Short mmCIF file of C-alpha atoms in Angstrom, two decimals:
data_model
loop_
_atom_site.label_atom_id
_atom_site.label_comp_id
_atom_site.label_asym_id
_atom_site.label_seq_id
_atom_site.Cartn_x
_atom_site.Cartn_y
_atom_site.Cartn_z
CA THR Y 15 2.38 32.75 11.31
CA SER Y 16 5.55 32.44 9.24
CA LEU Y 17 5.51 30.60 5.91
CA VAL Y 18 9.17 29.79 6.25
CA ALA Y 19 8.64 28.25 9.70
CA LEU Y 20 5.72 26.25 8.33
CA LEU Y 21 7.72 24.87 5.41
CA LEU Y 22 10.71 24.06 7.61
CA SER Y 23 8.54 22.28 10.15
CA ARG Y 24 6.83 20.25 7.44
CA PHE Y 25 10.19 19.41 5.90
CA THR Y 26 11.63 18.17 9.19
CA GLN Y 27 8.39 16.28 9.84
CA GLY Y 28 8.78 14.52 6.50
CA CYS Y 29 12.42 13.65 7.22
CA GLY Y 30 11.53 12.24 10.64
CA ALA Y 31 8.61 10.24 9.29
CA SER Y 32 10.74 8.84 6.49
CA ALA Y 33 13.48 7.75 8.89
CA CYS Y 34 10.94 6.25 11.28
CA ASN Y 35 9.19 4.33 8.46
CA LEU Y 36 12.49 2.96 7.15
CA ALA Y 37 13.53 1.71 10.60
CA MET Y 38 10.07 0.35 11.41
CA PHE Y 39 9.65 -1.64 8.19
CA ALA Y 40 13.23 -2.90 8.38
CA LEU Y 41 12.62 -4.12 11.96
CA VAL Y 42 9.34 -5.79 11.05
CA THR Y 43 10.84 -7.40 7.96
CA ASP Y 44 13.68 -8.89 9.99
CA LEU Y 45 11.65 -10.07 12.99
CA TYR Y 46 8.59 -11.43 11.25
CA GLU Y 47 9.86 -12.76 7.96
CA GLU Y 48 7.70 -15.88 8.10
CA SER Y 49 4.45 -13.92 8.71
CA LEU Y 50 5.33 -10.62 7.05
CA GLY Y 51 1.94 -10.32 5.30
CA PHE Y 52 -0.09 -10.67 8.48
CA VAL Y 53 2.13 -8.28 10.45
CA SER Y 54 1.98 -5.76 7.64
CA GLY Y 55 -1.79 -6.00 7.73
CA LEU Y 56 -1.81 -5.33 11.49
CA ASN Y 57 0.50 -2.41 10.89
CA GLU Y 58 -1.94 -0.90 8.39
CA LEU Y 59 -4.81 -1.55 10.75
CA PHE Y 60 -3.23 0.49 13.52
CA ILE Y 61 -2.16 3.18 11.07
CA GLY Y 62 -5.81 3.40 9.97
CA PHE Y 63 -6.93 3.67 13.56
CA GLY Y 64 -4.38 6.45 14.10
CA PHE Y 65 -5.53 8.44 11.07
CA SER Y 66 -9.14 7.99 12.18
CA ALA Y 67 -8.50 9.06 15.76
CA GLY Y 68 -6.10 11.88 14.89
CA PRO Y 69 -8.66 14.44 13.73
CA LEU Y 70 -10.84 13.76 16.77
CA VAL Y 71 -7.93 14.09 19.23
CA GLY Y 72 -6.71 17.18 17.45
CA ALA Y 73 -10.12 18.80 17.65
CA VAL Y 74 -10.35 18.05 21.39
CA LEU Y 75 -6.87 19.50 22.04
CA TYR Y 76 -7.60 22.52 19.91
CA GLY Y 77 -10.77 23.18 21.90
CA ALA Y 78 -8.89 22.79 25.17
CA GLY Y 79 -5.90 25.03 24.47
CA GLY Y 80 -6.16 26.62 21.04
CA PHE Y 81 -3.84 26.23 18.09
CA PRO Y 82 -0.57 25.48 19.97
CA MET Y 83 -2.04 22.71 22.15
CA PRO Y 84 -2.05 19.83 19.60
CA PHE Y 85 1.56 20.50 18.72
CA LEU Y 86 2.69 20.75 22.35
CA VAL Y 87 0.98 17.55 23.42
CA CYS Y 88 1.97 15.51 20.35
CA GLY Y 89 5.53 16.87 20.35
CA ASN Y 90 6.12 16.01 24.01
CA LEU Y 91 4.54 12.58 23.51
CA LEU Y 92 6.95 11.86 20.68
CA ILE Y 93 9.91 12.99 22.80
CA VAL Y 94 8.85 10.58 25.58
CA LEU Y 95 8.43 7.70 23.09
CA ALA Y 96 11.76 8.47 21.48
CA ALA Y 97 13.43 8.07 24.87
CA PHE Y 98 12.36 4.41 24.89
CA THR Y 99 13.54 3.55 21.39
CA PRO Y 100 17.01 2.40 22.59
CA LEU Y 101 15.16 -0.60 24.08
CA LEU Y 102 14.64 -1.79 20.50
CA ARG Y 103 18.38 -1.97 19.86
CA GLY Y 104 19.51 -5.50 19.17
CA GLN Y 105 16.03 -6.88 18.60
CA GLY Y 106 16.97 -8.23 15.21
CA SER Y 107 20.26 -9.69 16.35
CA SER Y 108 18.68 -11.40 19.33
CA GLN Y 109 16.67 -13.53 16.95
CA GLN Y 110 19.81 -15.01 15.39
CA SER Y 111 21.35 -18.18 16.68
CA SER Y 112 25.10 -18.58 17.01
CA ALA Y 113 25.15 -20.46 13.69
CA GLU Y 114 23.39 -17.61 11.95
CA ALA Y 115 25.79 -15.09 13.47
CA ALA Y 116 28.76 -17.17 12.30
CA GLU Y 117 27.30 -17.37 8.82
CA SER Y 118 26.72 -13.60 8.73
CA ALA Y 119 30.31 -12.98 9.89
CA SER Y 120 31.67 -15.25 7.15
CA GLU Y 121 30.02 -13.13 4.40
CA PRO Y 122 32.53 -11.00 2.51
CA ALA Y 123 32.35 -7.29 3.22
CA THR Y 124 31.50 -4.94 0.39
CA ASP Y 125 32.51 -1.36 -0.20
CA GLU Y 126 29.32 -0.42 -2.02
CA THR Y 127 27.82 2.98 -1.32
CA ALA Y 128 24.17 3.40 -0.42
CA LEU Y 129 23.29 4.41 -3.96
CA GLN Y 130 25.14 1.41 -5.35
CA ARG Y 131 23.21 -0.89 -3.02
CA LEU Y 132 19.94 0.69 -4.12
CA TRP Y 133 20.89 0.25 -7.77
CA SER Y 134 21.95 -3.37 -7.30
CA ALA Y 135 18.59 -4.10 -5.62
CA CYS Y 136 16.65 -2.70 -8.61
CA THR Y 137 16.01 -5.98 -10.32
CA ARG Y 138 12.99 -6.69 -12.49
CA GLN Y 139 11.59 -8.99 -9.81
CA LEU Y 140 11.62 -6.11 -7.33
CA LEU Y 141 10.55 -3.30 -9.66
CA VAL Y 142 7.45 -5.00 -11.09
CA PRO Y 143 5.65 -5.31 -7.69
CA ALA Y 144 7.06 -1.88 -6.78
CA GLY Y 145 5.31 -0.45 -9.82
CA LEU Y 146 2.02 -1.95 -8.73
CA LEU Y 147 2.59 -0.49 -5.27
CA LEU Y 148 3.10 2.91 -6.85
CA MET Y 149 -0.13 2.60 -8.85
CA GLY Y 150 -2.14 1.53 -5.85
CA THR Y 151 -0.82 4.36 -3.71
CA ALA Y 152 -1.44 6.84 -6.49
CA LEU Y 153 -5.05 5.63 -6.76
CA TRP Y 154 -5.62 6.50 -3.12
CA GLY Y 155 -4.22 9.95 -3.83
CA VAL Y 156 -6.50 10.40 -6.84
CA ILE Y 157 -9.62 9.38 -4.92
CA ASP Y 158 -8.84 11.44 -1.80
CA SER Y 159 -7.55 14.57 -3.55
CA GLY Y 160 -10.85 15.85 -4.93
CA PHE Y 161 -11.48 13.54 -7.87
CA TYR Y 162 -14.33 11.72 -6.14
CA THR Y 163 -15.33 14.79 -4.15
CA VAL Y 164 -16.09 16.81 -7.26
CA HIS Y 165 -18.21 13.97 -8.70
CA ALA Y 166 -20.11 13.44 -5.42
CA ALA Y 167 -20.81 17.16 -5.00
CA ASP Y 168 -21.72 17.96 -8.61
CA ASP Y 169 -23.45 14.75 -9.73
CA LEU Y 170 -24.91 13.36 -6.48
CA HIS Y 171 -25.31 16.72 -4.72
CA LEU Y 172 -23.96 15.15 -1.54
CA PRO Y 173 -23.11 17.34 1.44
CA GLN Y 174 -19.60 17.25 2.85
CA SER Y 175 -20.74 14.87 5.56
CA GLY Y 176 -22.02 12.38 2.95
CA ILE Y 177 -18.82 12.66 0.92
CA GLY Y 178 -16.80 12.07 4.06
CA ILE Y 179 -18.79 8.99 4.96
CA ASN Y 180 -18.23 7.43 1.54
CA LEU Y 181 -14.50 8.10 1.59
CA ALA Y 182 -14.25 6.91 5.21
CA ALA Y 183 -15.93 3.66 4.17
CA ALA Y 184 -13.11 2.93 1.73
CA SER Y 185 -10.44 3.71 4.32
CA ALA Y 186 -12.21 1.63 6.98
CA ALA Y 187 -12.54 -1.31 4.62
CA TYR Y 188 -8.84 -1.04 3.82
CA ALA Y 189 -7.81 -0.99 7.48
CA LEU Y 190 -10.14 -3.77 8.62
CA THR Y 191 -9.31 -6.01 5.66
CA GLY Y 192 -5.58 -5.52 6.20
CA PRO Y 193 -4.94 -8.50 8.51
CA LEU Y 194 -7.09 -10.74 6.30
CA ALA Y 195 -5.17 -9.65 3.20
CA GLY Y 196 -1.89 -10.21 5.01
CA THR Y 197 -2.98 -13.69 6.09
CA ALA Y 198 -4.01 -14.51 2.51
CA ALA Y 199 -0.63 -13.30 1.28
CA ASP Y 200 1.16 -15.58 3.74
CA SER Y 201 -0.99 -18.47 2.54
CA ILE Y 202 -1.28 -18.16 -1.23
CA GLY Y 203 1.65 -15.85 -2.01
CA TYR Y 204 2.42 -12.16 -2.09
CA GLY Y 205 2.33 -11.79 -5.87
CA SER Y 206 -0.88 -13.80 -6.21
CA THR Y 207 -2.61 -11.66 -3.56
CA MET Y 208 -1.45 -8.44 -5.26
CA ILE Y 209 -2.85 -9.68 -8.57
CA LEU Y 210 -6.22 -10.41 -6.99
CA GLY Y 211 -6.12 -6.98 -5.34
CA GLY Y 212 -5.28 -5.24 -8.61
CA ILE Y 213 -8.15 -7.02 -10.41
CA THR Y 214 -10.57 -6.11 -7.60
CA SER Y 215 -9.44 -2.48 -7.68
CA GLY Y 216 -9.82 -2.29 -11.45
CA LEU Y 217 -13.31 -3.81 -11.28
CA SER Y 218 -14.25 -1.32 -8.55
CA LEU Y 219 -13.20 1.60 -10.74
CA MET Y 220 -15.22 0.23 -13.64
CA LEU Y 221 -18.25 -0.15 -11.36
CA LEU Y 222 -17.82 3.44 -10.14
CA GLY Y 223 -17.59 4.92 -13.61
CA PRO Y 224 -18.21 3.44 -17.06
CA VAL Y 225 -20.25 0.33 -16.14
CA SER Y 226 -22.18 1.87 -13.24
CA PRO Y 227 -25.92 1.25 -13.74
CA PHE Y 228 -26.51 4.92 -12.99
CA SER Y 229 -24.16 5.88 -15.80
CA LEU Y 230 -25.54 3.38 -18.31
CA TYR Y 231 -29.20 3.97 -17.55
CA SER Y 232 -29.25 7.55 -16.34
CA SER Y 233 -32.62 9.16 -16.53
CA SER Y 234 -32.69 12.16 -18.86
CA ASP Y 235 -36.47 12.64 -18.76
CA PRO Y 236 -37.09 16.34 -17.91
CA ASP Y 237 -40.57 15.42 -16.73
CA SER Y 238 -39.32 13.12 -13.99
CA GLY Y 239 -40.33 14.45 -10.63
CA LEU Y 240 -37.96 15.93 -8.11
CA GLN Y 241 -38.78 13.16 -5.62
CA GLN Y 242 -37.83 10.49 -8.17
CA GLN Y 243 -34.50 12.21 -8.88
CA GLN Y 244 -33.75 12.43 -5.17
CA GLN Y 245 -34.53 8.75 -4.72
CA GLN Y 246 -32.18 7.88 -7.60
CA GLN Y 247 -29.41 10.00 -6.12
CA GLN Y 248 -29.87 8.31 -2.74
CA LEU Y 249 -29.67 4.88 -4.38
CA GLN Y 250 -26.53 5.93 -6.23
CA GLN Y 251 -24.97 7.13 -2.99
CA TRP Y 252 -25.50 3.75 -1.34
CA TYR Y 253 -24.32 2.00 -4.48
CA GLU Y 254 -21.07 3.99 -4.53
CA PHE Y 255 -20.71 3.46 -0.79
CA ALA Y 256 -20.70 -0.29 -1.41
CA VAL Y 257 -18.32 -0.02 -4.38
CA LEU Y 258 -15.90 2.11 -2.38
CA VAL Y 259 -15.91 -0.57 0.34
CA LEU Y 260 -15.01 -3.09 -2.36
CA LEU Y 261 -12.27 -0.73 -3.58
CA GLY Y 262 -10.83 -0.51 -0.07
CA CYS Y 263 -10.71 -4.31 0.16
CA GLY Y 264 -9.01 -4.52 -3.22
CA GLN Y 265 -6.47 -1.91 -2.21
CA ALA Y 266 -5.67 -3.84 0.96
CA ALA Y 267 -4.99 -6.99 -1.06
CA LEU Y 268 -2.89 -4.95 -3.49
CA LEU Y 269 -0.78 -2.80 -1.18
CA ILE Y 270 -0.22 -4.85 2.00
CA PRO Y 271 1.65 -7.77 0.35
CA SER Y 272 3.83 -5.43 -1.72
CA LEU Y 273 6.61 -5.28 0.86
CA GLY Y 274 6.76 -9.06 1.01
CA ALA Y 275 6.73 -9.33 -2.78
CA MET Y 276 9.63 -6.92 -3.04
CA LYS Y 277 11.50 -8.57 -0.15
CA SER Y 278 11.23 -12.00 -1.82
CA SER Y 279 13.34 -10.72 -4.71
CA ILE Y 280 16.45 -10.19 -2.62
CA PRO Y 281 18.67 -12.67 -0.75
CA ALA Y 282 17.38 -13.60 2.70
CA GLY Y 283 19.40 -12.61 5.74
CA ASN Y 284 21.37 -9.81 4.07
CA VAL Y 285 21.01 -6.61 6.13
CA ALA Y 286 22.32 -4.27 3.44
CA THR Y 287 19.99 -5.52 0.71
CA THR Y 288 17.07 -5.54 3.16
CA GLU Y 289 17.67 -1.89 3.95
CA ALA Y 290 17.89 -1.13 0.25
CA CYS Y 291 14.63 -2.95 -0.37
CA ILE Y 292 12.86 -1.04 2.42
CA SER Y 293 14.23 2.25 1.03
CA LEU Y 294 12.88 1.46 -2.41
CA PHE Y 295 9.55 0.43 -0.88
CA ASN Y 296 9.26 3.83 0.87
CA ALA Y 297 10.39 5.65 -2.23
CA PHE Y 298 7.75 4.05 -4.48
CA GLN Y 299 5.09 4.55 -1.84
CA GLN Y 300 5.85 8.23 -1.41
CA MET Y 301 6.11 8.67 -5.17
CA GLY Y 302 2.55 7.35 -5.51
CA LEU Y 303 1.38 9.88 -2.89
CA VAL Y 304 2.92 12.66 -5.01
CA ILE Y 305 1.56 11.43 -8.33
CA GLY Y 306 -1.97 10.85 -7.00
CA PRO Y 307 -2.93 14.51 -6.37
CA LEU Y 308 -1.28 15.57 -9.64
CA ALA Y 309 -3.27 12.95 -11.57
CA SER Y 310 -6.42 14.09 -9.77
CA SER Y 311 -5.91 17.63 -10.92
CA VAL Y 312 -5.28 16.47 -14.53
CA LEU Y 313 -8.40 14.31 -14.61
CA GLY Y 314 -10.49 17.08 -13.07
CA SER Y 315 -14.23 16.47 -13.39
CA ALA Y 316 -13.89 13.73 -16.03
CA PHE Y 317 -15.05 11.12 -13.54
CA ILE Y 318 -16.16 8.35 -15.91
CA PHE Y 319 -13.18 8.76 -18.20
CA GLY Y 320 -10.77 8.89 -15.27
CA ASP Y 321 -12.18 5.71 -13.73
CA ALA Y 322 -12.01 3.89 -17.06
CA ALA Y 323 -8.43 5.04 -17.71
CA MET Y 324 -7.24 3.96 -14.28
CA ALA Y 325 -9.05 0.62 -14.51
CA ILE Y 326 -7.53 -0.18 -17.91
CA THR Y 327 -4.08 0.76 -16.58
CA PHE Y 328 -4.55 -1.58 -13.63
CA PHE Y 329 -5.72 -4.48 -15.79
CA ALA Y 330 -2.81 -4.02 -18.22
CA TYR Y 331 -0.24 -3.89 -15.45
CA VAL Y 332 -1.75 -6.90 -13.70
CA LEU Y 333 -1.25 -8.83 -16.93
CA VAL Y 334 2.37 -7.75 -17.01
CA PHE Y 335 2.83 -8.73 -13.37
CA SER Y 336 1.18 -12.10 -13.90
CA GLY Y 337 3.40 -12.80 -16.88
CA GLN Y 338 6.45 -11.80 -14.83
CA LEU Y 339 5.56 -14.28 -12.09
CA ARG Y 340 4.96 -17.08 -14.57
CA ARG Y 341 8.11 -16.44 -16.60
CA THR Y 342 10.57 -15.91 -13.75
CA GLY Y 343 10.60 -19.12 -11.80
CA ARG Y 344 14.15 -18.57 -10.58
CA ASN Y 345 16.43 -15.62 -10.84
CA ASN Y 346 19.91 -16.55 -12.04
CA SER Y 347 20.18 -19.70 -9.95
CA GLY Y 348 19.30 -17.84 -6.79
CA GLN Y 349 22.28 -15.51 -6.89
CA LYS Y 350 20.03 -12.49 -6.50
CA GLY Y 351 16.72 -13.29 -4.87
CA GLU Y 352 14.87 -16.49 -4.18
CA SER Y 353 12.32 -18.37 -6.27
CA LEU Y 354 9.07 -16.46 -6.77
CA LEU Y 355 7.15 -19.28 -8.40
CA PRO Y 356 7.79 -23.01 -8.78
CA THR Y 357 9.38 -24.01 -12.04
CA SER Y 358 7.36 -27.21 -12.39
CA PRO Y 359 5.00 -27.02 -15.39
CA ASN Y 360 2.24 -28.65 -13.29
CA SER Y 361 2.29 -25.96 -10.60
CA THR Y 362 -0.11 -23.01 -10.42
CA ILE Y 363 0.26 -19.34 -9.61
CA LEU Y 364 -1.34 -19.89 -6.20
CA THR Y 365 1.38 -22.22 -4.94
CA PRO Y 366 2.76 -20.45 -1.88
CA SER Y 367 5.85 -22.50 -1.04
CA LEU Y 368 8.35 -20.92 -3.42
CA GLU Y 369 6.59 -17.67 -4.27
CA HIS Y 370 7.62 -16.33 -0.87
CA GLY Y 371 11.20 -17.38 -1.35
CA LEU Y 372 12.97 -20.29 0.25
CA PRO Y 373 13.00 -20.35 4.06
CA ARG Y 374 16.27 -19.37 5.63
CA SER Y 375 16.86 -22.85 6.98
CA ILE Y 376 16.66 -24.37 3.50
CA SER Y 377 18.89 -21.64 2.06
CA ARG Y 378 21.49 -22.30 4.72
CA SER Y 379 21.38 -26.08 4.33
CA ARG Y 380 22.00 -25.66 0.58
CA SER Y 381 24.89 -23.25 1.16
CA VAL Y 382 26.43 -25.67 3.67
CA SER Y 383 26.12 -28.62 1.36
#
């Protein structure tokens, strides 16, 4: 009942979630470096399941014990789970061999502060995919924060249940496509998969707005019957349902490989730079979640214009990202980050071997020689 208590609880919840995300992504990045895309896809799949099951579980708990019950059950469950987190200590170090440990011990210690490590990690190779991550996350915020809801309610006259089904279709497509997008990223490259995802997302926005057949050939005949108008609205609902599914797939291909794309720009096996990379990943992701609702309020009911503006922005940035990948074959002889794309003029953007960065074994053999 107190606004101060509500704000404090939400603030502490945000701090806890941020710390948990940082630790979780750092652990996943260290343990599953060779299959980071696939594991990130599985992570998003289970997150999607959690967000889907959360409202249902909350409603059941609320019906069983009123307003305090969901907080009591979830809070105690988190306390129990937190008691088992010490079992995760040493997971990353247990994966290292004695040679790896000796190599890590031989690295010179640095006196950089956390902010200095973050700043040193902000290279162009890291910031360009981070920018695409921010745009993709902001797009989710725009769609979910009323931008599509206003269009569906005013133009399609959909009930709340119909609007929820369309939005849930996009989220379900994102979650279910996650492992496939991660597998594709491990196969053809993180940057290449993000580019394909950005193009798909931009095309989906164009299909929703300016090039939608219902926008191009909308019936303005006042003599058209009510039944015909209802049939057209029903067709448009199913059309937008399909396009939102396509958008969810594009977003999966865009967002899931972003951590791997950012990670490939820093030296492998360096704990400090890995933590800095994960921190920047979380920062750009959360920034997108903040910008999304603000952009939704600015665009308002200008559905076609908003879709066109976002699509053009995506296409322009994808061109920048593609040019970045093609220009930057190596970054200063590997001093800061590994190779994103092969430098051979006969190679293509879909060559996966160097876009992910050199494997640790190759990096070590070169350092030894």
